Coordinates of C-alpha atoms and ligand atoms in Angstrom, one line a residue:
M542 CA -143.6 -8.3 -137.9
C543 CA -140.1 -7.9 -137.0
G544 CA -139.1 -7.8 -133.5
I545 CA -136.7 -5.6 -131.6
I546 CA -134.5 -5.5 -128.6
G547 CA -131.7 -3.4 -127.0
F548 CA -129.9 -3.8 -123.9
T549 CA -127.3 -1.4 -122.1
G550 CA -126.0 -2.1 -118.7
I551 CA -123.7 -3.4 -116.3
T552 CA -124.3 -7.2 -117.0
E553 CA -123.8 -8.8 -120.0
A554 CA -125.8 -8.2 -122.8
A555 CA -126.0 -11.7 -124.7
D556 CA -128.5 -13.9 -122.8
I557 CA -131.0 -10.5 -122.1
L558 CA -131.2 -10.4 -126.2
I559 CA -131.6 -13.8 -126.7
N560 CA -133.9 -14.0 -124.4
G561 CA -135.9 -11.3 -125.3
L562 CA -136.0 -12.1 -128.8
A563 CA -137.3 -15.8 -128.1
S564 CA -140.3 -13.6 -126.2
L565 CA -140.6 -11.6 -129.2
E566 CA -140.4 -14.3 -132.0
Y567 CA -144.5 -14.5 -132.2
R568 CA -143.5 -10.8 -134.5
G569 CA -141.4 -13.0 -136.9
Y570 CA -139.7 -16.4 -137.2
D571 CA -137.2 -16.1 -140.4
S572 CA -134.4 -15.0 -138.8
A573 CA -132.4 -13.6 -136.5
G574 CA -129.6 -11.5 -135.1
I575 CA -127.5 -10.2 -132.5
A576 CA -125.1 -7.3 -132.2
L577 CA -122.5 -6.7 -129.4
V578 CA -120.5 -3.7 -128.7
Q579 CA -116.9 -5.2 -127.8
D580 CA -114.4 -3.1 -127.0
N581 CA -113.6 -1.2 -130.4
N582 CA -115.7 -3.6 -132.5
T583 CA -119.1 -4.4 -132.8
K584 CA -119.7 -8.3 -133.2
I585 CA -122.5 -9.6 -135.3
I586 CA -124.2 -13.3 -135.2
K587 CA -127.2 -13.7 -137.1
T588 CA -128.5 -16.7 -138.7
T589 CA -131.7 -17.9 -140.4
G590 CA -134.2 -19.7 -139.0
K591 CA -135.4 -19.5 -135.3
V592 CA -134.3 -17.9 -132.1
A593 CA -133.2 -21.1 -131.1
D594 CA -131.0 -21.7 -133.6
L595 CA -129.6 -18.3 -133.2
R596 CA -128.9 -19.6 -129.5
D597 CA -127.2 -22.2 -130.7
K598 CA -124.6 -20.3 -132.6
V599 CA -124.2 -17.7 -130.2
T600 CA -123.5 -20.7 -127.9
A601 CA -121.0 -22.2 -130.3
T602 CA -119.3 -18.6 -130.9
D603 CA -116.1 -17.8 -128.7
N604 CA -116.3 -14.2 -127.2
T605 CA -120.1 -13.6 -126.7
Y606 CA -119.3 -10.9 -124.3
G607 CA -120.3 -7.4 -124.6
T608 CA -122.8 -5.6 -121.5
C609 CA -124.3 -3.6 -124.8
G610 CA -126.4 -5.2 -127.8
I611 CA -129.2 -5.0 -129.8
G612 CA -131.4 -7.7 -131.7
H613 CA -133.6 -8.9 -134.3
T614 CA -136.4 -11.5 -135.1
R615 CA -137.4 -11.1 -138.5
W616 CA -140.7 -11.3 -140.6
A617 CA -139.3 -10.9 -144.0
T618 CA -140.6 -8.4 -146.0
H619 CA -137.9 -7.0 -148.6
G620 CA -135.6 -9.9 -149.5
G621 CA -135.3 -13.1 -148.9
V622 CA -134.9 -15.4 -145.9
T623 CA -130.9 -15.5 -145.9
E624 CA -128.3 -14.8 -143.9
T625 CA -127.2 -12.0 -145.2
N626 CA -130.4 -10.1 -145.1
A627 CA -131.0 -10.7 -141.4
H628 CA -130.5 -8.2 -139.0
P629 CA -128.6 -6.6 -137.2
H630 CA -126.8 -4.2 -140.7
Q631 CA -124.1 -3.0 -140.1
T632 CA -122.5 0.1 -141.9
P633 CA -119.0 1.8 -141.8
K634 CA -120.6 4.2 -139.1
L635 CA -123.2 2.3 -137.1
T636 CA -125.2 -1.0 -136.7
L637 CA -129.0 -0.6 -136.8
V638 CA -131.9 -3.2 -136.4
H639 CA -135.5 -1.5 -138.0
N640 CA -138.8 -2.9 -137.8
G641 CA -141.0 -2.0 -140.5
I642 CA -141.2 -1.1 -144.3
I643 CA -138.9 1.8 -145.7
E644 CA -141.4 2.7 -148.4
N645 CA -138.9 5.1 -150.8
Y646 CA -136.2 3.0 -150.5
K647 CA -135.6 2.6 -153.8
E648 CA -134.8 6.0 -155.3
L649 CA -133.1 6.5 -151.4
A650 CA -130.7 3.1 -153.1
D651 CA -130.3 5.0 -156.1
D652 CA -129.2 8.7 -154.1
L653 CA -126.6 6.5 -152.4
A654 CA -125.0 4.6 -154.8
T655 CA -124.4 7.5 -156.6
K656 CA -122.0 8.4 -153.0
G657 CA -120.7 5.3 -152.9
L658 CA -122.7 3.5 -150.7
T659 CA -124.3 0.2 -151.8
P660 CA -125.8 -2.3 -150.0
V661 CA -124.2 -6.1 -149.4
S662 CA -128.5 -7.2 -148.6
E663 CA -131.8 -6.8 -150.6
T664 CA -133.6 -5.0 -147.6
D665 CA -135.0 -1.8 -147.4
T666 CA -133.2 -1.7 -143.6
E667 CA -129.9 -1.3 -144.9
I668 CA -130.8 1.6 -147.2
A669 CA -131.8 3.0 -144.1
A670 CA -128.5 2.0 -142.3
L671 CA -126.9 3.6 -145.1
L672 CA -128.8 6.8 -145.5
I673 CA -128.2 7.4 -141.7
D674 CA -124.5 6.4 -142.0
S675 CA -124.6 9.2 -144.7
L676 CA -125.7 11.9 -142.7
Y677 CA -123.7 10.8 -140.1
N678 CA -121.0 13.3 -138.7
G679 CA -121.0 13.0 -135.3
D680 CA -124.3 13.9 -133.9
P681 CA -126.6 11.3 -133.8
F682 CA -129.7 13.6 -133.1
E683 CA -129.1 15.4 -136.2
A684 CA -128.3 12.4 -138.3
L685 CA -131.9 10.6 -137.0
R686 CA -133.4 13.7 -137.6
E687 CA -132.9 14.6 -140.6
A688 CA -133.2 10.7 -142.0
D689 CA -136.8 11.0 -140.0
K690 CA -137.3 14.0 -143.0
I691 CA -136.5 11.6 -145.6
L692 CA -137.5 8.1 -144.9
E693 CA -140.8 7.1 -145.9
G694 CA -143.0 4.2 -144.4
A695 CA -143.1 2.6 -141.0
Y696 CA -139.9 2.2 -138.7
G697 CA -138.8 1.4 -135.4
F698 CA -134.5 1.8 -134.9
C699 CA -132.1 0.7 -133.3
V700 CA -128.9 2.3 -133.5
M701 CA -125.7 2.0 -132.6
F702 CA -122.9 4.5 -133.7
N703 CA -119.3 3.2 -133.8
D704 CA -118.0 5.9 -132.5
R705 CA -120.6 5.7 -129.1
P706 CA -120.0 2.9 -127.4
G707 CA -122.3 2.1 -125.2
V708 CA -125.2 4.0 -126.1
I709 CA -128.2 3.3 -128.3
Y710 CA -130.2 5.5 -130.0
S711 CA -133.6 4.9 -130.8
M712 CA -136.8 6.3 -133.0
R713 CA -139.7 5.4 -134.7
N714 CA -142.7 6.3 -136.8
A715 CA -145.4 3.9 -136.7
S716 CA -143.8 0.3 -135.5
P717 CA -143.7 0.1 -131.7
L718 CA -140.9 0.6 -128.9
V719 CA -141.1 0.3 -125.1
V720 CA -138.4 1.1 -122.5
T721 CA -137.6 0.5 -119.1
H722 CA -134.7 1.5 -117.1
T723 CA -133.7 -0.7 -113.8
A724 CA -130.3 -0.6 -111.6
D725 CA -128.9 -3.4 -114.3
G726 CA -129.5 -0.8 -117.5
S727 CA -131.8 0.3 -119.9
Y728 CA -133.9 -2.1 -122.3
I729 CA -136.1 -1.2 -125.2
G730 CA -138.3 -4.1 -126.7
S731 CA -140.9 -4.2 -129.8
D732 CA -143.3 -5.2 -126.8
V733 CA -143.4 -5.0 -123.3
I734 CA -143.4 -9.0 -122.9
A735 CA -139.8 -8.5 -123.6
L736 CA -139.4 -6.2 -120.7
I737 CA -141.4 -7.5 -117.8
P738 CA -138.9 -10.2 -116.9
Y739 CA -137.1 -6.9 -115.4
S740 CA -139.1 -4.7 -114.8
K741 CA -143.4 -3.9 -114.8
D742 CA -143.1 -0.1 -115.5
Y743 CA -142.4 1.4 -119.1
F744 CA -143.0 4.0 -121.4
V745 CA -143.9 4.2 -125.2
V746 CA -141.8 5.6 -127.2
P747 CA -143.4 9.1 -128.8
E748 CA -143.6 8.9 -132.4
E749 CA -141.4 12.0 -133.5
H750 CA -139.2 11.4 -130.6
I751 CA -135.7 9.8 -130.0
V752 CA -134.7 7.7 -126.8
V753 CA -131.2 7.5 -125.6
L754 CA -130.1 4.2 -123.3
E755 CA -127.2 4.5 -121.5
K756 CA -126.2 2.1 -119.2
G757 CA -127.1 4.7 -115.8
A758 CA -130.1 6.2 -117.7
V759 CA -132.6 6.5 -120.6
T760 CA -133.1 10.1 -121.9
L761 CA -136.4 10.9 -123.8
Y762 CA -135.6 13.6 -126.5
T763 CA -138.1 16.1 -128.8
M764 CA -137.1 16.2 -132.6
D765 CA -135.6 19.4 -131.8
E766 CA -133.2 18.0 -128.7
Q767 CA -135.3 18.5 -125.4
V768 CA -135.7 16.5 -123.1
V769 CA -138.7 15.4 -122.0
E770 CA -140.3 13.3 -119.0
P771 CA -141.6 9.8 -120.7
K772 CA -145.4 8.6 -119.7
M773 CA -144.9 6.2 -117.8
L774 CA -147.2 2.7 -117.7
H775 CA -147.8 -0.5 -115.5
V776 CA -148.4 -4.1 -116.9
D777 CA -151.0 -5.4 -114.4
W778 CA -149.5 -9.1 -115.6
D779 CA -146.5 -11.0 -114.6
T780 CA -144.0 -13.3 -116.5
T781 CA -146.4 -16.4 -115.9
A782 CA -149.0 -15.1 -118.1
A783 CA -146.5 -14.7 -120.9
Q784 CA -145.6 -18.5 -120.4
K785 CA -147.2 -21.7 -121.7
G786 CA -148.2 -23.0 -118.6
G787 CA -147.5 -26.7 -118.7
Y788 CA -149.4 -26.8 -122.3
D789 CA -148.4 -27.6 -125.3
F790 CA -148.8 -24.4 -127.4
F791 CA -149.5 -21.0 -126.0
M792 CA -152.7 -21.2 -128.3
Q793 CA -154.2 -23.8 -126.5
K794 CA -153.4 -22.2 -123.4
E795 CA -154.6 -18.9 -124.6
I796 CA -158.0 -21.0 -125.7
Y797 CA -158.2 -22.1 -121.9
D798 CA -157.4 -18.5 -120.6
Q799 CA -160.7 -17.5 -122.3
P800 CA -163.4 -17.9 -119.3
E801 CA -161.1 -15.4 -117.3
A802 CA -160.5 -13.2 -119.7
V803 CA -163.7 -12.6 -120.6
K804 CA -164.6 -12.2 -116.9
N805 CA -162.1 -9.7 -116.2
T806 CA -163.5 -7.6 -119.3
I807 CA -167.1 -7.8 -118.9
L808 CA -167.5 -7.9 -115.1
P809 CA -165.7 -4.7 -113.7
R810 CA -168.1 -2.9 -116.7
I811 CA -171.5 -4.6 -115.4
H812 CA -172.8 -2.3 -112.2
N813 CA -176.1 -2.3 -110.9
G814 CA -177.2 -3.7 -114.0
K815 CA -176.3 -1.4 -116.6
V816 CA -173.2 -1.1 -118.3
D817 CA -170.9 1.0 -116.6
F818 CA -167.5 2.8 -118.7
S819 CA -167.3 5.0 -116.2
A820 CA -163.7 3.5 -115.2
D821 CA -162.9 3.9 -118.9
K822 CA -163.4 7.4 -119.2
I823 CA -166.4 6.8 -122.1
N824 CA -168.7 9.1 -121.9
D825 CA -172.4 9.0 -123.0
E826 CA -172.1 12.0 -125.6
L827 CA -170.2 9.4 -127.3
F828 CA -173.1 7.8 -128.7
E829 CA -175.6 10.6 -128.4
G830 CA -176.6 11.5 -131.9
V831 CA -174.9 8.1 -133.4
N832 CA -177.0 7.2 -136.8
R833 CA -174.4 5.0 -138.3
V834 CA -171.7 2.7 -136.9
I835 CA -168.6 1.8 -139.3
V836 CA -166.4 -1.3 -137.4
T837 CA -163.2 -1.5 -139.2
A838 CA -160.5 -4.0 -138.6
C839 CA -158.2 -6.7 -139.8
G840 CA -158.9 -10.7 -139.9
T841 CA -160.1 -11.9 -136.7
A842 CA -160.6 -9.1 -135.0
M843 CA -162.5 -8.1 -138.5
H844 CA -164.2 -10.9 -137.4
S845 CA -165.6 -9.9 -134.1
G846 CA -166.8 -6.1 -136.0
L847 CA -169.1 -9.1 -138.0
V848 CA -170.6 -10.2 -134.5
G849 CA -171.0 -6.1 -134.0
R850 CA -173.1 -5.8 -137.2
S851 CA -175.4 -8.4 -136.2
I852 CA -176.2 -7.0 -133.0
I853 CA -176.1 -3.7 -133.4
E854 CA -178.5 -3.5 -136.3
Q855 CA -180.9 -5.9 -135.0
L856 CA -181.0 -4.1 -131.6
C857 CA -180.5 -0.5 -132.6
R858 CA -181.6 -0.3 -136.0
I859 CA -179.1 1.9 -137.0
P860 CA -176.6 0.7 -140.6
V861 CA -173.6 -0.7 -139.5
T862 CA -170.4 -1.7 -141.6
V863 CA -167.4 -3.3 -141.7
E864 CA -164.8 -2.1 -143.0
I865 CA -161.5 -4.2 -144.2
A866 CA -159.1 -1.7 -142.7
S867 CA -156.3 -2.6 -146.1
E868 CA -159.4 -1.1 -148.3
F869 CA -160.5 1.4 -145.8
R870 CA -158.8 4.5 -146.4
Y871 CA -158.2 3.6 -150.7
M872 CA -162.4 3.9 -150.9
N873 CA -163.3 7.5 -149.6
P874 CA -165.6 6.1 -147.1
I875 CA -168.4 8.3 -146.2
M876 CA -168.7 9.6 -142.6
D877 CA -169.3 12.7 -140.7
E878 CA -169.9 13.5 -136.5
H879 CA -172.9 11.6 -136.3
T880 CA -171.0 8.2 -137.5
L881 CA -169.2 5.9 -134.8
V882 CA -165.9 4.3 -135.9
V883 CA -165.2 1.1 -133.9
I884 CA -161.2 -0.4 -134.5
I885 CA -160.9 -3.4 -133.3
T886 CA -157.7 -4.6 -132.6
Q887 CA -155.5 -6.2 -130.3
S888 CA -152.2 -5.3 -130.8
G889 CA -153.0 -1.8 -130.9
E890 CA -150.2 -1.5 -133.7
T891 CA -151.9 -3.0 -137.0
A892 CA -150.6 -0.6 -139.8
D893 CA -153.9 -0.5 -141.9
S894 CA -156.1 -0.5 -138.5
L895 CA -154.1 2.7 -137.6
A896 CA -154.3 4.3 -140.7
A897 CA -158.3 4.0 -141.1
L898 CA -158.3 5.4 -137.7
R899 CA -156.0 8.4 -138.8
L900 CA -158.5 8.9 -141.6
A901 CA -161.8 8.8 -139.7
N902 CA -160.3 11.4 -136.9
E903 CA -159.4 13.6 -139.7
R904 CA -162.9 13.1 -141.1
G905 CA -164.5 14.2 -137.7
A906 CA -165.7 11.2 -137.4
K907 CA -166.3 9.4 -133.7
T908 CA -163.8 7.6 -132.8
I909 CA -163.8 4.7 -130.0
S910 CA -161.4 1.6 -130.2
I911 CA -161.5 -1.9 -128.9
V912 CA -157.5 -2.4 -127.8
N913 CA -156.2 -5.4 -126.0
V914 CA -152.5 -3.4 -125.9
K915 CA -152.6 -0.7 -123.5
G916 CA -150.7 2.2 -124.3
S917 CA -150.7 1.2 -128.0
S918 CA -150.9 3.7 -130.7
I919 CA -154.0 2.7 -131.6
A920 CA -155.4 3.1 -128.0
R921 CA -153.5 6.5 -128.0
E922 CA -155.3 8.2 -130.9
S923 CA -158.5 7.3 -130.6
D924 CA -160.9 9.5 -129.1
Y925 CA -162.1 7.0 -126.7
V926 CA -160.5 3.0 -126.0
L927 CA -161.7 -0.1 -124.4
Y928 CA -159.7 -2.0 -123.5
T929 CA -160.3 -5.9 -123.6
H930 CA -158.5 -7.8 -120.4
A931 CA -157.5 -10.5 -122.6
G932 CA -153.4 -10.6 -120.7
P933 CA -150.7 -10.9 -123.1
E934 CA -151.8 -13.2 -126.2
I935 CA -149.1 -14.8 -128.1
A936 CA -149.9 -17.2 -130.1
V937 CA -150.1 -16.2 -133.7
A938 CA -153.9 -17.3 -134.3
S939 CA -156.0 -15.3 -131.8
T940 CA -158.3 -17.0 -129.7
K941 CA -159.0 -15.3 -126.6
A942 CA -158.8 -12.0 -127.9
F943 CA -161.3 -12.6 -130.4
T944 CA -164.0 -13.4 -127.6
V945 CA -163.1 -10.3 -125.5
Q946 CA -163.4 -8.3 -128.7
C947 CA -166.7 -9.5 -129.3
C948 CA -167.2 -8.8 -125.9
G949 CA -166.5 -5.4 -126.3
M950 CA -169.0 -5.1 -128.9
Y951 CA -171.6 -6.7 -126.7
L952 CA -171.1 -3.8 -124.6
I953 CA -171.0 -0.9 -126.6
T954 CA -174.2 -2.2 -128.5
L955 CA -175.6 -2.4 -125.4
K956 CA -174.6 0.9 -123.8
L957 CA -175.3 2.5 -127.4
A958 CA -179.0 0.7 -127.0
E959 CA -179.1 2.7 -123.3
V960 CA -178.3 6.2 -125.0
M961 CA -180.4 5.5 -127.8
G962 CA -183.5 4.9 -125.4
I963 CA -184.2 2.0 -127.2
L964 CA -184.2 -0.3 -124.0
T965 CA -185.3 0.4 -120.6
D966 CA -183.6 -0.6 -117.5
E967 CA -185.6 -3.8 -116.8
E968 CA -184.5 -4.9 -120.4
I969 CA -181.0 -3.9 -120.4
A970 CA -180.5 -5.4 -116.9
D971 CA -181.8 -8.8 -118.7
Y972 CA -180.0 -8.9 -121.7
L973 CA -176.4 -8.3 -119.6
A974 CA -177.6 -11.2 -117.5
R975 CA -178.2 -13.1 -120.3
F976 CA -174.8 -11.7 -121.8
V977 CA -172.8 -13.0 -118.6
A978 CA -174.5 -16.3 -118.9
A979 CA -173.9 -16.9 -122.5
T980 CA -170.3 -16.4 -121.8
E981 CA -170.6 -19.2 -118.8
T982 CA -170.9 -21.9 -121.6
I983 CA -167.5 -21.9 -122.3
P984 CA -166.0 -24.1 -119.9
A985 CA -168.5 -26.9 -120.4
V986 CA -167.1 -26.7 -124.0
L987 CA -163.5 -26.5 -123.1
E988 CA -164.4 -30.0 -121.1
M989 CA -165.3 -31.2 -124.5
D990 CA -162.1 -31.1 -125.7
E991 CA -161.2 -34.8 -125.9
Y992 CA -164.2 -35.0 -127.9
I993 CA -163.3 -32.4 -130.3
Q994 CA -159.8 -33.6 -130.5
S995 CA -161.1 -37.1 -131.7
I996 CA -163.3 -35.4 -134.5
A997 CA -160.3 -33.5 -135.8
Y998 CA -158.4 -36.8 -136.0
K999 CA -161.0 -37.6 -138.7
I1000 CA -160.7 -34.8 -140.6
K1001 CA -156.6 -34.5 -140.3
D1002 CA -155.8 -35.5 -143.7
T1003 CA -158.9 -33.4 -145.9
F1004 CA -157.6 -30.7 -148.2
S1005 CA -160.4 -28.6 -147.8
A1006 CA -163.7 -27.8 -145.4
F1007 CA -166.2 -25.8 -145.6
Y1008 CA -168.1 -23.6 -142.9
I1009 CA -171.6 -22.7 -143.0
G1010 CA -174.0 -21.1 -141.1
R1011 CA -176.7 -17.8 -141.3
G1012 CA -176.7 -14.5 -139.6
L1013 CA -174.8 -14.6 -136.9
D1014 CA -173.6 -18.3 -136.7
H1015 CA -172.0 -17.2 -139.7
A1016 CA -169.8 -14.2 -138.3
F1017 CA -168.8 -16.8 -135.7
G1018 CA -168.3 -19.8 -139.1
C1019 CA -165.7 -16.9 -140.5
E1020 CA -163.5 -16.7 -137.4
G1021 CA -163.8 -20.8 -137.2
S1022 CA -162.7 -20.7 -140.6
L1023 CA -159.7 -18.8 -140.4
K1024 CA -158.4 -20.7 -137.3
L1025 CA -158.4 -23.8 -139.3
K1026 CA -156.9 -22.1 -142.3
E1027 CA -153.9 -20.2 -140.7
I1028 CA -152.5 -22.7 -138.6
S1029 CA -153.3 -26.1 -140.2
Y1030 CA -153.4 -24.9 -144.0
V1031 CA -156.2 -26.7 -144.7
N1032 CA -157.9 -24.4 -147.2
S1033 CA -161.0 -23.3 -145.9
E1034 CA -163.7 -21.0 -146.5
A1035 CA -166.5 -19.6 -144.4
Y1036 CA -170.0 -19.5 -146.2
N1037 CA -173.2 -18.2 -145.7
A1038 CA -175.3 -21.4 -145.5
G1039 CA -177.8 -20.1 -148.3
E1040 CA -175.1 -18.9 -150.6
L1041 CA -173.7 -22.1 -151.0
K1042 CA -175.7 -23.9 -153.8
H1043 CA -175.1 -20.4 -155.8
G1044 CA -171.3 -21.8 -156.6
T1045 CA -169.1 -23.2 -153.9
I1046 CA -171.8 -26.7 -153.8
S1047 CA -169.7 -27.7 -156.9
L1048 CA -166.7 -28.0 -154.7
V1049 CA -168.7 -30.4 -152.1
T1050 CA -167.1 -33.8 -153.1
E1051 CA -167.4 -37.2 -150.8
G1052 CA -165.9 -36.7 -147.2
V1053 CA -165.1 -33.1 -147.5
P1054 CA -165.6 -31.4 -144.2
I1055 CA -168.9 -29.2 -143.9
I1056 CA -168.6 -27.4 -140.6
A1057 CA -172.5 -26.2 -139.7
I1058 CA -172.7 -24.2 -137.4
A1059 CA -176.8 -24.2 -136.5
T1060 CA -177.7 -21.8 -132.8
Q1061 CA -179.8 -19.5 -134.3
D1062 CA -183.0 -20.3 -133.5
H1063 CA -185.3 -18.7 -136.3
V1064 CA -182.8 -19.7 -139.4
F1065 CA -182.6 -23.6 -137.6
S1066 CA -184.5 -25.2 -140.3
K1067 CA -183.0 -23.1 -143.1
T1068 CA -179.3 -24.0 -141.7
M1069 CA -180.5 -27.6 -141.9
A1070 CA -181.9 -27.8 -145.5
N1071 CA -178.4 -26.7 -146.5
V1072 CA -177.3 -29.0 -144.1
E1073 CA -179.0 -31.6 -146.1
E1074 CA -178.0 -30.7 -149.3
V1075 CA -174.5 -30.7 -148.8
K1076 CA -175.2 -34.5 -146.8
A1077 CA -176.7 -35.6 -149.8
R1078 CA -173.6 -34.7 -151.9
G1079 CA -171.3 -37.0 -149.7
A1080 CA -170.3 -34.5 -147.4
H1081 CA -168.5 -34.9 -143.9
V1082 CA -171.0 -32.9 -142.1
I1083 CA -169.5 -31.4 -138.4
L1084 CA -172.6 -30.1 -136.9
I1085 CA -172.0 -27.4 -134.1
T1086 CA -175.6 -26.9 -132.6
D1087 CA -177.2 -26.2 -129.2
V1088 CA -180.7 -28.0 -130.5
T1089 CA -181.0 -31.8 -129.3
E1090 CA -181.3 -34.3 -132.0
E1091 CA -184.7 -34.9 -130.3
E1092 CA -185.7 -31.5 -130.6
G1093 CA -184.0 -30.9 -134.0
G1094 CA -185.1 -33.9 -135.9
Y1095 CA -182.0 -34.0 -137.9
A1096 CA -181.0 -37.7 -137.2
G1097 CA -178.6 -38.4 -140.0
L1098 CA -177.9 -35.4 -141.3
Y1099 CA -174.6 -35.2 -139.2
D1100 CA -171.5 -37.6 -139.2
D1101 CA -170.2 -36.3 -136.1
L1102 CA -172.3 -33.6 -133.8
I1103 CA -170.9 -31.2 -131.4
L1104 CA -173.6 -30.0 -129.1
V1105 CA -173.2 -27.0 -127.0
P1106 CA -174.7 -25.8 -124.1
K1107 CA -177.7 -23.5 -124.9
C1108 CA -176.6 -20.8 -126.9
D1109 CA -178.6 -17.4 -126.4
D1110 CA -179.8 -16.0 -129.8
F1111 CA -178.5 -12.5 -129.4
F1112 CA -175.5 -13.7 -127.6
G1113 CA -174.8 -17.0 -128.6
G1114 CA -171.4 -18.0 -130.7
F1115 CA -168.6 -18.2 -127.6
A1116 CA -169.6 -21.8 -127.0
T1117 CA -169.4 -22.5 -131.0
T1118 CA -166.4 -20.2 -131.5
V1119 CA -164.4 -22.2 -128.5
A1120 CA -165.2 -25.8 -130.0
M1121 CA -164.4 -24.1 -133.3
Q1122 CA -160.8 -23.4 -132.0
I1123 CA -160.3 -26.3 -130.4
L1124 CA -160.7 -28.2 -133.9
A1125 CA -158.3 -26.1 -135.8
Y1126 CA -156.1 -26.6 -132.9
H1127 CA -156.0 -30.5 -132.9
T1128 CA -156.2 -30.5 -136.4
T1129 CA -152.9 -28.5 -136.7
V1130 CA -151.5 -30.7 -133.9
Y1131 CA -152.1 -34.0 -135.8
R1132 CA -151.1 -32.3 -139.2
G1133 CA -147.8 -31.9 -137.3
Y1134 CA -147.3 -28.4 -137.5
N1135 CA -146.4 -25.5 -135.4
V1136 CA -149.6 -24.0 -133.8
D1137 CA -148.2 -21.0 -132.6
Q1138 CA -145.6 -20.6 -135.3
P1139 CA -147.6 -20.8 -138.9
R1140 CA -146.0 -20.2 -141.7
N1141 CA -145.5 -16.8 -143.6
L1142 CA -147.4 -15.4 -141.0
A1143 CA -146.4 -12.7 -137.9
K1144 CA -148.6 -11.8 -134.3
S1145 CA -148.4 -7.9 -135.5
V1146 CA -148.5 -6.6 -138.5
T1147 CA -147.6 -3.5 -138.4
V1148 CA -146.6 -2.8 -142.0
E1149 CA -149.2 -2.0 -144.9
Ligands
M6R534 O1 -153.6 -7.1 -133.4 P1 -154.3 -7.0 -134.5 O2 -156.2 -7.4 -133.8 O3 -155.2 -5.5 -134.9 O4 -154.6 -7.7 -135.7 C1 -155.7 -8.1 -137.0 C2 -154.8 -9.3 -137.3 O5 -153.8 -9.3 -138.3 C3 -155.1 -10.6 -136.5 O6 -156.4 -10.3 -136.2 C4 -155.1 -12.1 -136.8 O7 -156.3 -12.1 -138.4 C5 -155.2 -12.9 -136.1 N1 -153.9 -12.8 -135.3 C6 -155.0 -14.2 -136.6 O8 -155.2 -15.2 -135.9

């Protein structure tokens, strides 16, 4: 949801800014721009389109010198995709880039207009720039502090004041910003991915602070100008983890990263046949007295919550609800100190999930988050955090983040069952062995890539598709359907298999792909009955199951069969998920779309 980069130092800034934007492009790719401080002037180069277009424009521009600058890649919110609306934005006194949404921009615009300050763009960002400009009388701290009091919404800003050449001022509310410093200079960006070519040590800009970047130092201040020591973090992966590594797309690479990501997430947390959260500093008392669980998240992460609901209810026999985070705080949810609220998020910065967490904290619930990005806002603000170890996920469509989130839910479920005294030690050891075995089916599915590709070819021209399954199969099917829809633009929906005939089956006509997932033994025959119903109406059935034709007696009921390794009824879903990811990937490639950058989407949704 917009990517920001800034550099000031002893080397040329243009390449650093553009390379940074290229690595942040997953956050938005409507337009991009940079601003370079040059002598007594700030030069702006911006364009609609991708960072590659900006790079071409910069290459074609004379005099792109300057050792201090800021850059931005935009996911449009206010105002269309035009060059005027692209960042950086400039006012008489300053140049600024912004990530977030200024909610009260309309009233601010009216007020600024009375002072003769009118924007040239349609963006909320330019209003913020004009506001800071109007508050600036030579003291950047005062201007930013006052603006912070007036602005409502989410923001991460990098500001260069004309009369302070070589210095970048930054502050944030909700939108993430990270900073590092090396002998070459000071760097700031929306994500550590943009910084790791220079350093693996960084800090997250805390909210209600101002950071000042100069070529020789980075200084963190409280709003009332007290210097504070930043809390340094270290990235434990390197630049190669954030590169395609020979794959055509990041999504493809990330699908193949899954065996490793899953191992890294699970194995360090299993000791002597038990779930061991001691390294995560998650105490058993978190799970004591819990009589209800609420999982809240968005999109893919919410789907891993659906998996969580199914397994916690089955095993622990306590009620679990899964709430879409954007609804959560507006529904006056019921919770108390016996409620465990689980927030699931890859980025740790999703605005709605963060707001849901804050509400849960306010209402006295116990909170634990399952997060991939270290030090992110949600990780910092929850009582406990269980980090997934997927490494950086760059493709907008989540793949490995989802499988490790499911792993997180399984680990939490087994720990809860242990603390609640539901399982004996032997039973826990047995569950864990089955869990690990279930994840070990993933490589066998990766080997089916070419075969699944041939199925994708057959459905590539479809307008719509439906994913059906029961129980856990349905939870995983929701994710399979989202994958196909978001990248291939096939109008795809997931349904509980038995629900289809209550309305949706009217959309099933000759050749419509139905992806039927049937791995749950106790409802296998029921799902197959639903498959018969759609087959009878001419659907193109792609059956994903672990039951052989001989065992299942389903000859003639499918057009294509993806026979995955045997799935455990409780831990099933890893194999079918990977099959569905591969199907979505190849369908999209055949349709000729950019797999990693689907239209209108951004990886990290830091606005409401
Ligand atoms: O960073 P988060 O996990 O909080 O993001 C939530 C959703 O935006 C995200 O899961 C989204 O649905 C996926 N990237 C889609 O593949």
